XYZ file of C-alpha atoms in Angstrom:
177
model
C -0.023 -14.270 -24.079
C 0.740 -10.598 -23.711
C 4.195 -9.665 -24.985
C 5.258 -13.295 -24.415
C 4.163 -13.133 -20.756
C 1.430 -15.337 -19.377
C -1.394 -13.182 -18.044
C -2.946 -14.118 -14.690
C -6.238 -15.921 -14.759
C -9.448 -14.036 -14.114
C -9.830 -16.170 -11.005
C -6.678 -14.564 -9.569
C -8.409 -11.187 -9.662
C -12.069 -11.986 -9.100
C -12.107 -14.772 -6.508
C -10.058 -13.368 -3.650
C -12.520 -14.798 -1.099
C -11.514 -18.402 -2.009
C -15.130 -19.316 -2.604
C -15.854 -22.340 -4.760
C -16.757 -21.510 -8.338
C -18.730 -24.144 -10.215
C -19.386 -21.958 -13.250
C -17.298 -23.355 -16.146
C -17.224 -19.899 -17.742
C -15.150 -18.676 -14.814
C -12.396 -21.099 -15.865
C -11.603 -18.939 -18.891
C -8.340 -17.153 -18.211
C -7.209 -13.750 -19.392
C -4.795 -15.621 -21.688
C -7.790 -17.008 -23.588
C -9.415 -13.611 -24.051
C -7.736 -11.047 -26.288
C -6.990 -7.796 -24.509
C -7.777 -4.665 -26.443
C -4.602 -2.581 -26.583
C -4.608 0.926 -25.201
C -4.576 3.549 -27.948
C -1.138 5.164 -28.208
C -1.456 8.769 -29.387
C 2.270 9.605 -29.372
C 5.500 7.748 -28.673
C 9.192 8.579 -28.898
C 12.332 7.466 -27.022
C 11.326 9.245 -23.792
C 7.523 9.579 -23.724
C 4.317 7.701 -24.450
C 0.934 9.470 -24.526
C -2.193 7.317 -24.550
C -5.952 7.755 -24.652
C -6.950 6.658 -21.117
C -10.346 4.975 -21.022
C -12.914 6.115 -18.489
C -13.258 3.752 -15.516
C -9.589 2.757 -15.363
C -7.125 3.491 -12.561
C -3.744 4.854 -13.677
C -1.994 2.580 -11.128
C -3.010 0.210 -8.356
C -4.673 1.961 -5.460
C -5.772 1.145 -1.919
C -9.037 2.864 -2.872
C -10.077 -0.365 -4.650
C -7.520 -3.198 -4.466
C -9.814 -5.545 -6.452
C -9.844 -3.456 -9.636
C -8.232 -5.070 -12.672
C -8.395 -2.182 -15.155
C -4.952 -0.700 -14.457
C -3.447 1.462 -17.209
C 0.155 1.201 -15.974
C 0.235 -2.619 -16.048
C -1.646 -2.909 -19.330
C 0.543 -0.377 -21.141
C 3.748 -1.828 -19.681
C 2.768 -5.242 -21.017
C 1.720 -3.718 -24.327
C 4.995 -1.872 -25.016
C 7.345 -4.202 -23.125
C 9.061 -1.434 -21.135
C 9.175 -0.046 -17.616
C 7.026 3.096 -17.403
C 6.916 6.119 -15.118
C 3.522 7.823 -14.711
C 4.005 11.562 -15.187
C 0.553 12.621 -13.970
C -2.807 11.063 -13.187
C -6.379 11.279 -14.334
C -9.234 10.340 -12.032
C -10.784 6.945 -12.577
C -13.995 8.245 -14.221
C -12.027 10.594 -16.495
C -10.912 9.738 -20.010
C -8.214 11.692 -21.814
C -4.552 11.973 -22.696
C -2.254 10.345 -20.150
C 1.549 10.590 -20.325
C 4.202 8.100 -19.226
C 7.963 8.590 -19.312
C 10.288 5.792 -20.395
C 13.164 6.822 -18.106
C 13.667 8.535 -14.737
C 15.207 11.733 -16.132
C 12.260 12.318 -18.471
C 9.806 11.527 -15.661
C 11.485 14.115 -13.411
C 11.523 16.775 -16.150
C 7.888 16.232 -17.112
C 6.778 15.934 -13.474
C 8.429 19.276 -12.736
C 6.525 20.883 -15.614
C 3.215 19.435 -14.401
C 3.884 20.585 -10.809
C 4.825 24.094 -12.005
C 1.662 24.236 -14.155
C 3.813 25.273 -17.107
C 1.989 22.897 -19.454
C -1.139 24.098 -21.207
C -4.048 21.672 -20.959
C -7.231 21.997 -22.976
C -10.455 20.073 -22.505
C -13.547 19.681 -24.638
C -16.835 18.997 -22.896
C -20.490 18.627 -23.744
C -22.560 20.449 -21.168
C -26.238 20.373 -20.374
C -27.945 23.712 -20.368
C -27.125 26.931 -22.151
C -23.710 28.604 -22.007
C -24.079 32.039 -23.522
C -20.674 33.647 -23.012
C -17.143 32.767 -22.079
C -16.193 32.936 -18.444
C -14.054 31.715 -15.578
C -14.737 29.259 -12.769
C -12.600 29.760 -9.658
C -13.432 26.838 -7.409
C -10.663 25.371 -5.203
C -10.576 21.604 -4.889
C -10.918 20.322 -1.330
C -8.894 17.282 -0.386
C -11.026 14.294 0.582
C -9.043 12.216 3.027
C -8.950 8.448 2.526
C -9.237 6.583 5.846
C -6.390 4.201 5.016
C -4.033 5.923 2.574
C -4.133 9.348 4.253
C -4.434 8.474 7.940
C -0.957 9.840 8.771
C -1.145 13.004 6.657
C -1.422 16.385 8.316
C -3.737 19.177 7.262
C -3.953 19.604 3.488
C -4.889 22.968 2.008
C -7.380 23.329 -0.817
C -5.831 23.165 -4.276
C -6.323 26.162 -6.551
C -8.440 25.317 -9.591
C -9.250 27.943 -12.189
C -10.997 27.057 -15.431
C -11.516 29.418 -18.336
C -14.233 28.375 -20.773
C -15.857 29.496 -23.970
C -18.641 27.815 -25.927
C -17.709 26.437 -29.335
C -21.266 25.705 -30.470
C -24.832 25.368 -29.164
C -27.110 22.401 -29.802
C -30.187 23.604 -31.628
C -28.243 26.430 -33.275
C -27.217 26.524 -36.919
C -23.950 24.794 -35.882
C -25.771 21.786 -34.407
C -29.436 21.681 -35.443
C -31.746 19.472 -33.391
């Protein structure tokens, strides 16, 4: 049970081809396996911020309809409330992900994200040697999906500017080898 709701069986998600499964282990349902809750970093009456695991979609997507690691459904079941995604993180990306608990908060936060008025900071381990701080100005090209974007017109590149500065170097006195 997840928040007093019966979870669908694994067979519902993994056997969409209606093939016969003789493996008794496949009869174990999601109800029988405890689901690890998503880590909530912040929550109030209007907003929930979580630590999104790498490899998870924020919401269902035509890019991979078979995927079962969906943050929106899992968190909704975990907190027992309807949620509004405020922004997205790519599937391979982990990090802070925000959801609003009502439409007004979703609109307000969405407006801030669209206006780029929120400051976002990232920490990364990089391979190689970064000597000085700098800037990367590399627009993001839109990669059209054959199904989801077939009716969309031309889409301009999205501006993407990243300022960086090294915090430490492996092999230095900060991080000896």
